JSON list of C-alpha atoms in Angstrom, two decimals:
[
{"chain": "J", "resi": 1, "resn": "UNK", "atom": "CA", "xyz": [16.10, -15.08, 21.05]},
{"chain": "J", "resi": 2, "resn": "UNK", "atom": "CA", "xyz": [15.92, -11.53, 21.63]},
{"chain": "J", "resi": 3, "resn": "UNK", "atom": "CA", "xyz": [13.27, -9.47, 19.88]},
{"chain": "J", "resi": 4, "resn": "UNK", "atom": "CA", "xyz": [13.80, -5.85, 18.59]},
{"chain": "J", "resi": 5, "resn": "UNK", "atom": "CA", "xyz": [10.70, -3.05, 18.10]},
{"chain": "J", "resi": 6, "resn": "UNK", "atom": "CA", "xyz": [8.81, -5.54, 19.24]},
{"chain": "J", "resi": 7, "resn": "UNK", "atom": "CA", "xyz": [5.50, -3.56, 18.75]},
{"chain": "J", "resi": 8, "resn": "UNK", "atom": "CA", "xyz": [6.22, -2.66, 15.37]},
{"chain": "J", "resi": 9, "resn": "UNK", "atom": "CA", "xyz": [6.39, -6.20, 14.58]},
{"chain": "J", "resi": 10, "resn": "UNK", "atom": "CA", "xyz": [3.20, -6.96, 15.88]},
{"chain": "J", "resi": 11, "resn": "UNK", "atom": "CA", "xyz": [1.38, -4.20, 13.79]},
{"chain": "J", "resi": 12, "resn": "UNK", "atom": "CA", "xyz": [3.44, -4.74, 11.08]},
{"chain": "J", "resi": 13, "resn": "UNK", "atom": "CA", "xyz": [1.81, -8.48, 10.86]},
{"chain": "J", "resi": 14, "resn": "UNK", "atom": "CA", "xyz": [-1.65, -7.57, 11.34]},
{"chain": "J", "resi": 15, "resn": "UNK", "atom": "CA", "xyz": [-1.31, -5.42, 8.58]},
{"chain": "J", "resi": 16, "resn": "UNK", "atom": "CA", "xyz": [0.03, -8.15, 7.01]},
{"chain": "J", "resi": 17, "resn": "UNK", "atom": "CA", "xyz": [-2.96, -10.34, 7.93]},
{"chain": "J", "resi": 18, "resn": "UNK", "atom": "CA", "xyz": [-5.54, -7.80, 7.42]},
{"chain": "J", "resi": 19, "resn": "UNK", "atom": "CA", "xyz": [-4.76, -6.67, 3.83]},
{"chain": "J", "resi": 20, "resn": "UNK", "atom": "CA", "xyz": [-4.13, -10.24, 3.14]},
{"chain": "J", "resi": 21, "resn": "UNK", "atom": "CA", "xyz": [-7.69, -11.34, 3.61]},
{"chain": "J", "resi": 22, "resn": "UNK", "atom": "CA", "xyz": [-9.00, -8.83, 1.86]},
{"chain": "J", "resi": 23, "resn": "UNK", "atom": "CA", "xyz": [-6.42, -10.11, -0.67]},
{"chain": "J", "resi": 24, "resn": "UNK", "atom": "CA", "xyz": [-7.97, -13.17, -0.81]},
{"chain": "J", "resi": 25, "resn": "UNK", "atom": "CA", "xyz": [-11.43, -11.52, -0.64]},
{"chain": "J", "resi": 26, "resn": "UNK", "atom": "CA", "xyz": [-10.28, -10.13, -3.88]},
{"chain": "J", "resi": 27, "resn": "UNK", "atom": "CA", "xyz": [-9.04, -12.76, -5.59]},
{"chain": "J", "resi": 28, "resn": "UNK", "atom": "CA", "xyz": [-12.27, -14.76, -5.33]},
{"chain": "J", "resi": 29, "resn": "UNK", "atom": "CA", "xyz": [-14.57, -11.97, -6.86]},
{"chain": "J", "resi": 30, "resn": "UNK", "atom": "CA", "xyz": [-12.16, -10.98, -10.08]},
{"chain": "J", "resi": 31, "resn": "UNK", "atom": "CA", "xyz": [-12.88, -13.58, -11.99]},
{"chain": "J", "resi": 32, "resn": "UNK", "atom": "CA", "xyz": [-13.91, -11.69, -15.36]},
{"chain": "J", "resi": 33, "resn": "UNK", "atom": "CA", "xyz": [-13.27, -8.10, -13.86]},
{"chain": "J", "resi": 34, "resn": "UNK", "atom": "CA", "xyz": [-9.71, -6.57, -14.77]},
{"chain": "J", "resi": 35, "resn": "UNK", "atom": "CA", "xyz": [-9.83, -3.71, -12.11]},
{"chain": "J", "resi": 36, "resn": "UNK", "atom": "CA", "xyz": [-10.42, -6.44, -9.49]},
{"chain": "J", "resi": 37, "resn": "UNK", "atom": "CA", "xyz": [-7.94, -8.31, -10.84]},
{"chain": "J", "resi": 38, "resn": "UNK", "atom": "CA", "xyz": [-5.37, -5.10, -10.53]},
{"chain": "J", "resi": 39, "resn": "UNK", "atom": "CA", "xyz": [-6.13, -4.59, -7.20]},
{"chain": "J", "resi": 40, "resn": "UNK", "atom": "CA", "xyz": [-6.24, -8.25, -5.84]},
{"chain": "J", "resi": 41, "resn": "UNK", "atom": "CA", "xyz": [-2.13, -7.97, -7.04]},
{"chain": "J", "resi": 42, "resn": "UNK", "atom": "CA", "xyz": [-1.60, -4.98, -5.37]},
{"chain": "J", "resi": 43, "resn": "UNK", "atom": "CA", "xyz": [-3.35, -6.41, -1.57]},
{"chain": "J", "resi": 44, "resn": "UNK", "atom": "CA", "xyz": [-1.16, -9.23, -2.41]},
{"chain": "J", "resi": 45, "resn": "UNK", "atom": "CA", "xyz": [2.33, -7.04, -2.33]},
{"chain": "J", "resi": 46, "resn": "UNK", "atom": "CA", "xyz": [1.60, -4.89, 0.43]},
{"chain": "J", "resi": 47, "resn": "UNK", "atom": "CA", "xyz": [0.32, -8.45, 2.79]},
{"chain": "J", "resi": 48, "resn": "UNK", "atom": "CA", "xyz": [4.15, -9.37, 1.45]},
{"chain": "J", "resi": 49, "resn": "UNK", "atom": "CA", "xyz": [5.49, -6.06, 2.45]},
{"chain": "J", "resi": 50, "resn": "UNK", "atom": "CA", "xyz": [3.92, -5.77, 5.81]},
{"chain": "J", "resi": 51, "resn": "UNK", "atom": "CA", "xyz": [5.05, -9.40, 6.71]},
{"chain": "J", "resi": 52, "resn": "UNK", "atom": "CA", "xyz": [8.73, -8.38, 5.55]},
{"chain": "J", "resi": 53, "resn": "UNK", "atom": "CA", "xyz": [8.60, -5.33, 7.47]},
{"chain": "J", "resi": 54, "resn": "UNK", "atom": "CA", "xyz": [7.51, -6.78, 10.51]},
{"chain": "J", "resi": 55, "resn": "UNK", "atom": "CA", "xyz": [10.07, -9.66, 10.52]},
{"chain": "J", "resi": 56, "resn": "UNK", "atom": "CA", "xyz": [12.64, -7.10, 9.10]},
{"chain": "J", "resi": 57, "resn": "UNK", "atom": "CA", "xyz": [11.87, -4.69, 12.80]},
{"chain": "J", "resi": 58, "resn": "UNK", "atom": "CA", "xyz": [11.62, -7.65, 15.12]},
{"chain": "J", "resi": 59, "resn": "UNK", "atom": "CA", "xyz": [14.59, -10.54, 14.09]},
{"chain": "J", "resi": 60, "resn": "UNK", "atom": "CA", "xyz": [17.08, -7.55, 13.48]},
{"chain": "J", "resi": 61, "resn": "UNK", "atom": "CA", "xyz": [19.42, -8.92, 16.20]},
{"chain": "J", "resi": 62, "resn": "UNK", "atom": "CA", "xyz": [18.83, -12.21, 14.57]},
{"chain": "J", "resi": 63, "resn": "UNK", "atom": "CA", "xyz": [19.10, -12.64, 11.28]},
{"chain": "J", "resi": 64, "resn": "UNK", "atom": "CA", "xyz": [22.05, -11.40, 9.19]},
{"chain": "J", "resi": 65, "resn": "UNK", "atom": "CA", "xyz": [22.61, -8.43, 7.66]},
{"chain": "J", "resi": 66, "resn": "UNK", "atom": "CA", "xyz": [22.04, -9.70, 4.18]},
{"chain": "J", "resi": 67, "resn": "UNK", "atom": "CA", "xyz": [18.43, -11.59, 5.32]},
{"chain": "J", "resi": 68, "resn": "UNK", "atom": "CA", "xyz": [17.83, -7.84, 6.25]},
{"chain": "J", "resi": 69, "resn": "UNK", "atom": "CA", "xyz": [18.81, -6.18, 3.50]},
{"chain": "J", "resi": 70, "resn": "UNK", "atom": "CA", "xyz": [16.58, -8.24, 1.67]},
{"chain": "J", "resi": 71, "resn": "UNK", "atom": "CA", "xyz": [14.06, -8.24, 3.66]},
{"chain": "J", "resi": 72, "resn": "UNK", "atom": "CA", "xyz": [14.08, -4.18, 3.09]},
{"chain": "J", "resi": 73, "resn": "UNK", "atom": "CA", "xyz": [14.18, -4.25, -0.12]},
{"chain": "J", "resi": 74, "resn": "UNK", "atom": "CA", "xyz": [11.06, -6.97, -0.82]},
{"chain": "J", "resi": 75, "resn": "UNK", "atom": "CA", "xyz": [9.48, -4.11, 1.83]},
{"chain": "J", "resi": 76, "resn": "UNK", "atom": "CA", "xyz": [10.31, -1.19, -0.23]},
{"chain": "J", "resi": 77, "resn": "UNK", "atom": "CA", "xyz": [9.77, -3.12, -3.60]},
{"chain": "J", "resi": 78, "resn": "UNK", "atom": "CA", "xyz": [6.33, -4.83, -2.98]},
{"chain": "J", "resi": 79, "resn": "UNK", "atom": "CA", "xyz": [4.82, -1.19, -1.25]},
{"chain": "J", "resi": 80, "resn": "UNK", "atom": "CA", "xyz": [5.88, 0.24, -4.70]},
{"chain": "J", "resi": 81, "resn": "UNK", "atom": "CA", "xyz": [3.83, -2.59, -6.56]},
{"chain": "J", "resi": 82, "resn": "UNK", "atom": "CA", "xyz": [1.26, -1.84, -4.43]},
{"chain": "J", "resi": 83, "resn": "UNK", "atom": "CA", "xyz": [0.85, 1.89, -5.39]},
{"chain": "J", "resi": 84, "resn": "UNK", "atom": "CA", "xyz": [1.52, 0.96, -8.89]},
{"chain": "J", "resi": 85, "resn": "UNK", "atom": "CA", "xyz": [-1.35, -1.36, -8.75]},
{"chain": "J", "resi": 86, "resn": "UNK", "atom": "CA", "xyz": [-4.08, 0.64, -6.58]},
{"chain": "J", "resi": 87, "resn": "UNK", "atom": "CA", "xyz": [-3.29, 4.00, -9.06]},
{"chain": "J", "resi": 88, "resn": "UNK", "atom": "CA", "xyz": [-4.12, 1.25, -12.08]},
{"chain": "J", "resi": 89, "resn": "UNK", "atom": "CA", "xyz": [-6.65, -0.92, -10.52]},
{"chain": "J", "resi": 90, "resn": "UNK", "atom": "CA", "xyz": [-8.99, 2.88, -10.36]},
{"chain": "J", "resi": 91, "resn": "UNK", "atom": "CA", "xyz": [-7.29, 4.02, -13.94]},
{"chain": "J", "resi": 92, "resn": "UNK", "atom": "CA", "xyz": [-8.89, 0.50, -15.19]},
{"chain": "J", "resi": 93, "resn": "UNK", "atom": "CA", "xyz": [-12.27, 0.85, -13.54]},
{"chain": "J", "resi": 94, "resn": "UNK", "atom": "CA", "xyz": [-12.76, 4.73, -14.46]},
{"chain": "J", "resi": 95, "resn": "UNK", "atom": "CA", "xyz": [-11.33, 5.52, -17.63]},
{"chain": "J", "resi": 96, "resn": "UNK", "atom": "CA", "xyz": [-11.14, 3.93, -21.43]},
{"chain": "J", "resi": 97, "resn": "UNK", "atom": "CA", "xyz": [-9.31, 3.88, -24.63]},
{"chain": "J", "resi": 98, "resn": "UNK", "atom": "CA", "xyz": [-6.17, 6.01, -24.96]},
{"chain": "J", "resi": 99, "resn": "UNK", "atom": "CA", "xyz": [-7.07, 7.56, -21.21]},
{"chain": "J", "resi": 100, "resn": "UNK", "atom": "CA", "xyz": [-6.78, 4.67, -19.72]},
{"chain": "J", "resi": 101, "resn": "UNK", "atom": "CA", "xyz": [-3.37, 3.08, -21.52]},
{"chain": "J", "resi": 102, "resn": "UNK", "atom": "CA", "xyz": [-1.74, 6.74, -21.18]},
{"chain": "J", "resi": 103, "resn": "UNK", "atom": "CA", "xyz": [-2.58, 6.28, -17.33]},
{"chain": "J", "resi": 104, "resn": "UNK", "atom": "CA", "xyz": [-1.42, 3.19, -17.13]},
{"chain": "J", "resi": 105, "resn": "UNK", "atom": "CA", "xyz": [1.70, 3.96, -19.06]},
{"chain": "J", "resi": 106, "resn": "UNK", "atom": "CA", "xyz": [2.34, 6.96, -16.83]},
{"chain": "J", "resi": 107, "resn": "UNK", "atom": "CA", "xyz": [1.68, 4.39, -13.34]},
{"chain": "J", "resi": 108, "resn": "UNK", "atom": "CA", "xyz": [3.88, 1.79, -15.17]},
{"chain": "J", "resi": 109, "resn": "UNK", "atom": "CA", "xyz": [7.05, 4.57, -15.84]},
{"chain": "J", "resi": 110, "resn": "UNK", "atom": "CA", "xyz": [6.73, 5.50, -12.39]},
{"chain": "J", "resi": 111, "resn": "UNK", "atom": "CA", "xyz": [6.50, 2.37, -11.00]},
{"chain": "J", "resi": 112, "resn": "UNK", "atom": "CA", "xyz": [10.14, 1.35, -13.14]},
{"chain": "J", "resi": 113, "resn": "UNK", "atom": "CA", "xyz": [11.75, 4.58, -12.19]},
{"chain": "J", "resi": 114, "resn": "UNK", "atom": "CA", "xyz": [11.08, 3.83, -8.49]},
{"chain": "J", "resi": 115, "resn": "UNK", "atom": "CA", "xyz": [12.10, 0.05, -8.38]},
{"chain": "J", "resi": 116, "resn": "UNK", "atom": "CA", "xyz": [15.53, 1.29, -10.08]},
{"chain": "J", "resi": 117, "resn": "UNK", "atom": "CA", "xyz": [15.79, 4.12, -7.80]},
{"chain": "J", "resi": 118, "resn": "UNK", "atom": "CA", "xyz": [15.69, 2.05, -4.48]},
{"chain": "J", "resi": 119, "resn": "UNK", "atom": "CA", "xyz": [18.15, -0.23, -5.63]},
{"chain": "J", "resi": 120, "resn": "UNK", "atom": "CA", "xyz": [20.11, 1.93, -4.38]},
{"chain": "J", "resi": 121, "resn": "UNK", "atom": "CA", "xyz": [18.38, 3.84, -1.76]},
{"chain": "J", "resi": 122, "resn": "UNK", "atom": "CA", "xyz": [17.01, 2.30, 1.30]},
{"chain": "J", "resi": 123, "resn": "UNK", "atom": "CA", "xyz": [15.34, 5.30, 3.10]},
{"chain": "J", "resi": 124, "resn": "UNK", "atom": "CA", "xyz": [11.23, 5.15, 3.97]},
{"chain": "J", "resi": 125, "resn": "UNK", "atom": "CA", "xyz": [10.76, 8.83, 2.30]},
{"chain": "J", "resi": 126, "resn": "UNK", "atom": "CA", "xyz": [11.52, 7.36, -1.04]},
{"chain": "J", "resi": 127, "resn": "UNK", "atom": "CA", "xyz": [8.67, 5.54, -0.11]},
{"chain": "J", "resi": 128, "resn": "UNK", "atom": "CA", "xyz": [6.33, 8.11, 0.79]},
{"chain": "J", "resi": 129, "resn": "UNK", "atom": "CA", "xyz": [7.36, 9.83, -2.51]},
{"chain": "J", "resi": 130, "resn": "UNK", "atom": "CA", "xyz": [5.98, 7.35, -4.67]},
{"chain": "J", "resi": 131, "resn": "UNK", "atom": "CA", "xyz": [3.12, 6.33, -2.57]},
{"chain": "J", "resi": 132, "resn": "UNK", "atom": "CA", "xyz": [1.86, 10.09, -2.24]},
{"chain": "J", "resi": 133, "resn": "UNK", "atom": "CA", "xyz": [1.98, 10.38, -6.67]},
{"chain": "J", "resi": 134, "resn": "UNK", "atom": "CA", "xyz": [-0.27, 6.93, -6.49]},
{"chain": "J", "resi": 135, "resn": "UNK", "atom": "CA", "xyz": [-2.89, 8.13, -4.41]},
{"chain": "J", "resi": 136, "resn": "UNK", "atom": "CA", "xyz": [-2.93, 11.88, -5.87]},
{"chain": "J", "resi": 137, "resn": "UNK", "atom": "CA", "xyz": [-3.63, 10.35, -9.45]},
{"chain": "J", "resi": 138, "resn": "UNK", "atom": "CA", "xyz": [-6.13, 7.75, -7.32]},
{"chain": "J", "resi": 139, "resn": "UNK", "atom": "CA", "xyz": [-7.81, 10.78, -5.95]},
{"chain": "J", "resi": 140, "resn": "UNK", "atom": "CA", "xyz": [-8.14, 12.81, -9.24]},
{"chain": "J", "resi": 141, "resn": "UNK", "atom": "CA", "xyz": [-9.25, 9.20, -10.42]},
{"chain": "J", "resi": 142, "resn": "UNK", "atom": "CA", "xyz": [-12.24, 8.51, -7.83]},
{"chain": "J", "resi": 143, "resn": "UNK", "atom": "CA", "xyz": [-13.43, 12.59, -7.69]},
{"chain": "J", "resi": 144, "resn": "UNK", "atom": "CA", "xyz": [-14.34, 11.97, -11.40]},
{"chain": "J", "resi": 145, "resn": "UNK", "atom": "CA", "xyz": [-16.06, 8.35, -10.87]},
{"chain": "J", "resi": 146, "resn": "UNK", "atom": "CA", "xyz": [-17.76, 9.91, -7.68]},
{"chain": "J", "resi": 147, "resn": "UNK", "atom": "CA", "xyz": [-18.95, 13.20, -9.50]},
{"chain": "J", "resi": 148, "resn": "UNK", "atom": "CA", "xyz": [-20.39, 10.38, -12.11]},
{"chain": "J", "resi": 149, "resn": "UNK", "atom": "CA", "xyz": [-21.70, 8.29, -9.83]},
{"chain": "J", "resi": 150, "resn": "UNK", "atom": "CA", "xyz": [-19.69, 5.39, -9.78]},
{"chain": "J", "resi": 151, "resn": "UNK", "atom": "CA", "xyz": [-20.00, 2.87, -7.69]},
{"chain": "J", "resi": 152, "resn": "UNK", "atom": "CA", "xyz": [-16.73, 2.24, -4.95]},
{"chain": "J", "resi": 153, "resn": "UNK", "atom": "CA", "xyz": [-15.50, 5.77, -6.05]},
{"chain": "J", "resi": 154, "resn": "UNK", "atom": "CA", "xyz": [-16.30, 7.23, -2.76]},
{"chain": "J", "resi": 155, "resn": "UNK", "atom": "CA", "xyz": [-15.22, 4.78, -0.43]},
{"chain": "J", "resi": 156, "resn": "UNK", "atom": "CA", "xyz": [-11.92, 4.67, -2.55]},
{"chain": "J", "resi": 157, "resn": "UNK", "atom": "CA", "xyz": [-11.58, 8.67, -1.52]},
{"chain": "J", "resi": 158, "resn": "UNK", "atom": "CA", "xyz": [-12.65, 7.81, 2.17]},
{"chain": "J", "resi": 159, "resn": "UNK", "atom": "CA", "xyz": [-9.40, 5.35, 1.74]},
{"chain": "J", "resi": 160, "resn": "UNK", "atom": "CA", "xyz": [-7.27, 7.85, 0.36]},
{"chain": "J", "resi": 161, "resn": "UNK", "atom": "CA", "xyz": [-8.09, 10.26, 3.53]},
{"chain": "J", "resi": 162, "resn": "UNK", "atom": "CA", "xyz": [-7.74, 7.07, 5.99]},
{"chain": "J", "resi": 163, "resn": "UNK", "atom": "CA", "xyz": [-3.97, 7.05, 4.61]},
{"chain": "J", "resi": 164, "resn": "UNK", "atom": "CA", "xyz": [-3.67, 10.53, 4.37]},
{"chain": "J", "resi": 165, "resn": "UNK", "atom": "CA", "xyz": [-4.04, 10.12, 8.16]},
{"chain": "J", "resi": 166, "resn": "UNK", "atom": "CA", "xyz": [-1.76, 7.42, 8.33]},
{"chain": "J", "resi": 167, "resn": "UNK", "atom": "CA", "xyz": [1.17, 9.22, 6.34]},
{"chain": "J", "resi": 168, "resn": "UNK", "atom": "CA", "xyz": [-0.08, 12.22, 8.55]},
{"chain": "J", "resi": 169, "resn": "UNK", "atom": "CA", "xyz": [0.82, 9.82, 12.31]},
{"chain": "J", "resi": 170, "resn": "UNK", "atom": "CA", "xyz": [4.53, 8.71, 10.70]},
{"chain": "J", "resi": 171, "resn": "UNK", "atom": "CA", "xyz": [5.26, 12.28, 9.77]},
{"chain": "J", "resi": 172, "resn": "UNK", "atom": "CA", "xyz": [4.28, 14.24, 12.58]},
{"chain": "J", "resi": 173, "resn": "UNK", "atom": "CA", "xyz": [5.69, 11.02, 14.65]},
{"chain": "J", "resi": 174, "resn": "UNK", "atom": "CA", "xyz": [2.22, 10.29, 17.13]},
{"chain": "J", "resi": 175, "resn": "UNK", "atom": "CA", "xyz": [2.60, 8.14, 19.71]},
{"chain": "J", "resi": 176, "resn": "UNK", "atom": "CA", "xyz": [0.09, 6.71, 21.83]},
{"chain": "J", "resi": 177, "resn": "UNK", "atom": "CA", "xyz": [2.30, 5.75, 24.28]},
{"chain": "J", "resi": 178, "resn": "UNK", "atom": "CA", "xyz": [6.48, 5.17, 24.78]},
{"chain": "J", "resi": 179, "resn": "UNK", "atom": "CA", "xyz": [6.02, 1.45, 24.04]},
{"chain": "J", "resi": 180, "resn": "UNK", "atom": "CA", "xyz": [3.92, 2.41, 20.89]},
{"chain": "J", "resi": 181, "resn": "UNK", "atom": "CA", "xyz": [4.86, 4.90, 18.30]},
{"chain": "J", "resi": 182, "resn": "UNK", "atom": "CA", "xyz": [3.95, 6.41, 15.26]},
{"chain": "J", "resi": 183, "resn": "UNK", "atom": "CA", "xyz": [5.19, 3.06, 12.91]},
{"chain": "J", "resi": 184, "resn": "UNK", "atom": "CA", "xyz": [2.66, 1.17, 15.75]},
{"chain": "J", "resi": 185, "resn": "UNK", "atom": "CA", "xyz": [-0.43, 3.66, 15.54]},
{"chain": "J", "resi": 186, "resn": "UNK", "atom": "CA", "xyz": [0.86, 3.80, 11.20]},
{"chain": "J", "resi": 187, "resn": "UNK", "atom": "CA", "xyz": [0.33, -0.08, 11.05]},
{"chain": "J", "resi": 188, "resn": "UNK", "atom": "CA", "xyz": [-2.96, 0.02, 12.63]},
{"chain": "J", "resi": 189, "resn": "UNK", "atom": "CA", "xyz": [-4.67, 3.20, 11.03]},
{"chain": "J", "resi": 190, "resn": "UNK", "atom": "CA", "xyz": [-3.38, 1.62, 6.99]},
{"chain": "J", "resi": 191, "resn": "UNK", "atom": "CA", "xyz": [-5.15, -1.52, 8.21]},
{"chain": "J", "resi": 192, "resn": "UNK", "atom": "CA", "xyz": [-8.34, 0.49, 8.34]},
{"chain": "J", "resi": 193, "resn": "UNK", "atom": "CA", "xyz": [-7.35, 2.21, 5.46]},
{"chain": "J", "resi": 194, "resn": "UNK", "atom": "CA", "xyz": [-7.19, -0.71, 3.66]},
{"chain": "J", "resi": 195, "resn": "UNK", "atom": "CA", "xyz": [-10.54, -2.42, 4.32]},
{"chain": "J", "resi": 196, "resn": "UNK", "atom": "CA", "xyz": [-12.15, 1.05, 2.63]},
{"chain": "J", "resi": 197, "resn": "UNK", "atom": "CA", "xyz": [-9.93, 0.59, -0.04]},
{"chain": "J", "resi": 198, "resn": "UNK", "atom": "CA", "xyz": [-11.18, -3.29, -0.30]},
{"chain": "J", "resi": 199, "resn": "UNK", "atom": "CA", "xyz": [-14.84, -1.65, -0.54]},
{"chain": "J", "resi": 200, "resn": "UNK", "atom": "CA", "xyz": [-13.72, 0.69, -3.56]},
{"chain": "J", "resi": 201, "resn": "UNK", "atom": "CA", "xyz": [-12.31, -1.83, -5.14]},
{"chain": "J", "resi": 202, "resn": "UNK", "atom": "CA", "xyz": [-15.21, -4.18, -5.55]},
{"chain": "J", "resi": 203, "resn": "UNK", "atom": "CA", "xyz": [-17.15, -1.40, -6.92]}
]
């Protein structure tokens, strides 16, 4: 069985793994507490995303070309749930009343308009797209619980500029070395990303 991107893969699954212990982490601490809750769902879809991605880079001499299209789409999907649900999860924590259900209207439009959208479109920008209006209305979200002196707020901003970095490896393509690019170094950086992100969300 020959392998493809065979780093890529590897990353891809310890995201995968990473984000979904903390998942689990999650889950058993949001009993009673909605924003937990939120974000538990949204560690869950990017652990499925990661996994998807990672089989999607190394079977793609192996499985058939609708397995992958699939595969892409549950990737592109689940990373939109994901944003969706960590834009939410802070919206929930942070804000009340009509703030809060206009935010989560707003998150929920944008989530709609982007699952319809990549029906159709299979490039990783789209991605960025939405991802980058999640964590801009998570940023504006955690500067105000910070300024307050809510607890999580700042290590949800110090996850925000983790990812910033991320974004900042995939776009400016860094590699660390031929036989590991920027999706590699990507993988591993979100994975760190995502354990402060884990800390904001507990609160």
């Amino acid at each position: 069985m020959q392998l493809t991107e065979v780093s890529t893969m590897l990353t891809d699954y310890l995201l995968a793994a990473v984000t979904a212990a903390l998942a689990l982490a999650l889950w058993r601490r949001a009993r009673g507490r909605a924003a937990v809750a939120v974000h538990a769902i949204g560690f869950t879809a990017l652990a499925v995303s990661a996994a998807a991605g990672g089989t999607y880079h190394g079977f793609a001499l192996v499985l058939s070309p609708g397995t992958l299209y699939v595969l892409w789409k549950v990737t592109t999907w689940t990373v939109g749930v994901f944003s969706f649900c960590i834009a939410t999860g802070a919206a929930v924590a942070y804000t009340r009343g009509p703030a809060r259900l206009a935010l989560v209207a707003a998150a929920g439009a944008v989530l709609i308009a982007y699952l319809a959208w990549m029906l159709a479109h299979d490039e990783f920008r789209f991605v960025i797209y939405d991802t980058a209006f999640a964590m801009l209305l998570l940023a504006a979200l955690s500067l105000y619980a910070f300024r307050a002196g809510a607890p999580g707020a700042g290590w949800l901003l110090a996850g925000i500029a983790v990812s910033a970095a991320a974004a900042g490896v995939q776009y400016l393509r860094v590699a660390l070395h031929p036989s590991f690019n920027h999706n590699d170094l990507y993988h591993v950086v979100q994975a760190a990303a995502m354990y402060l992100f884990y800390r904001g969300a507990l609160g």
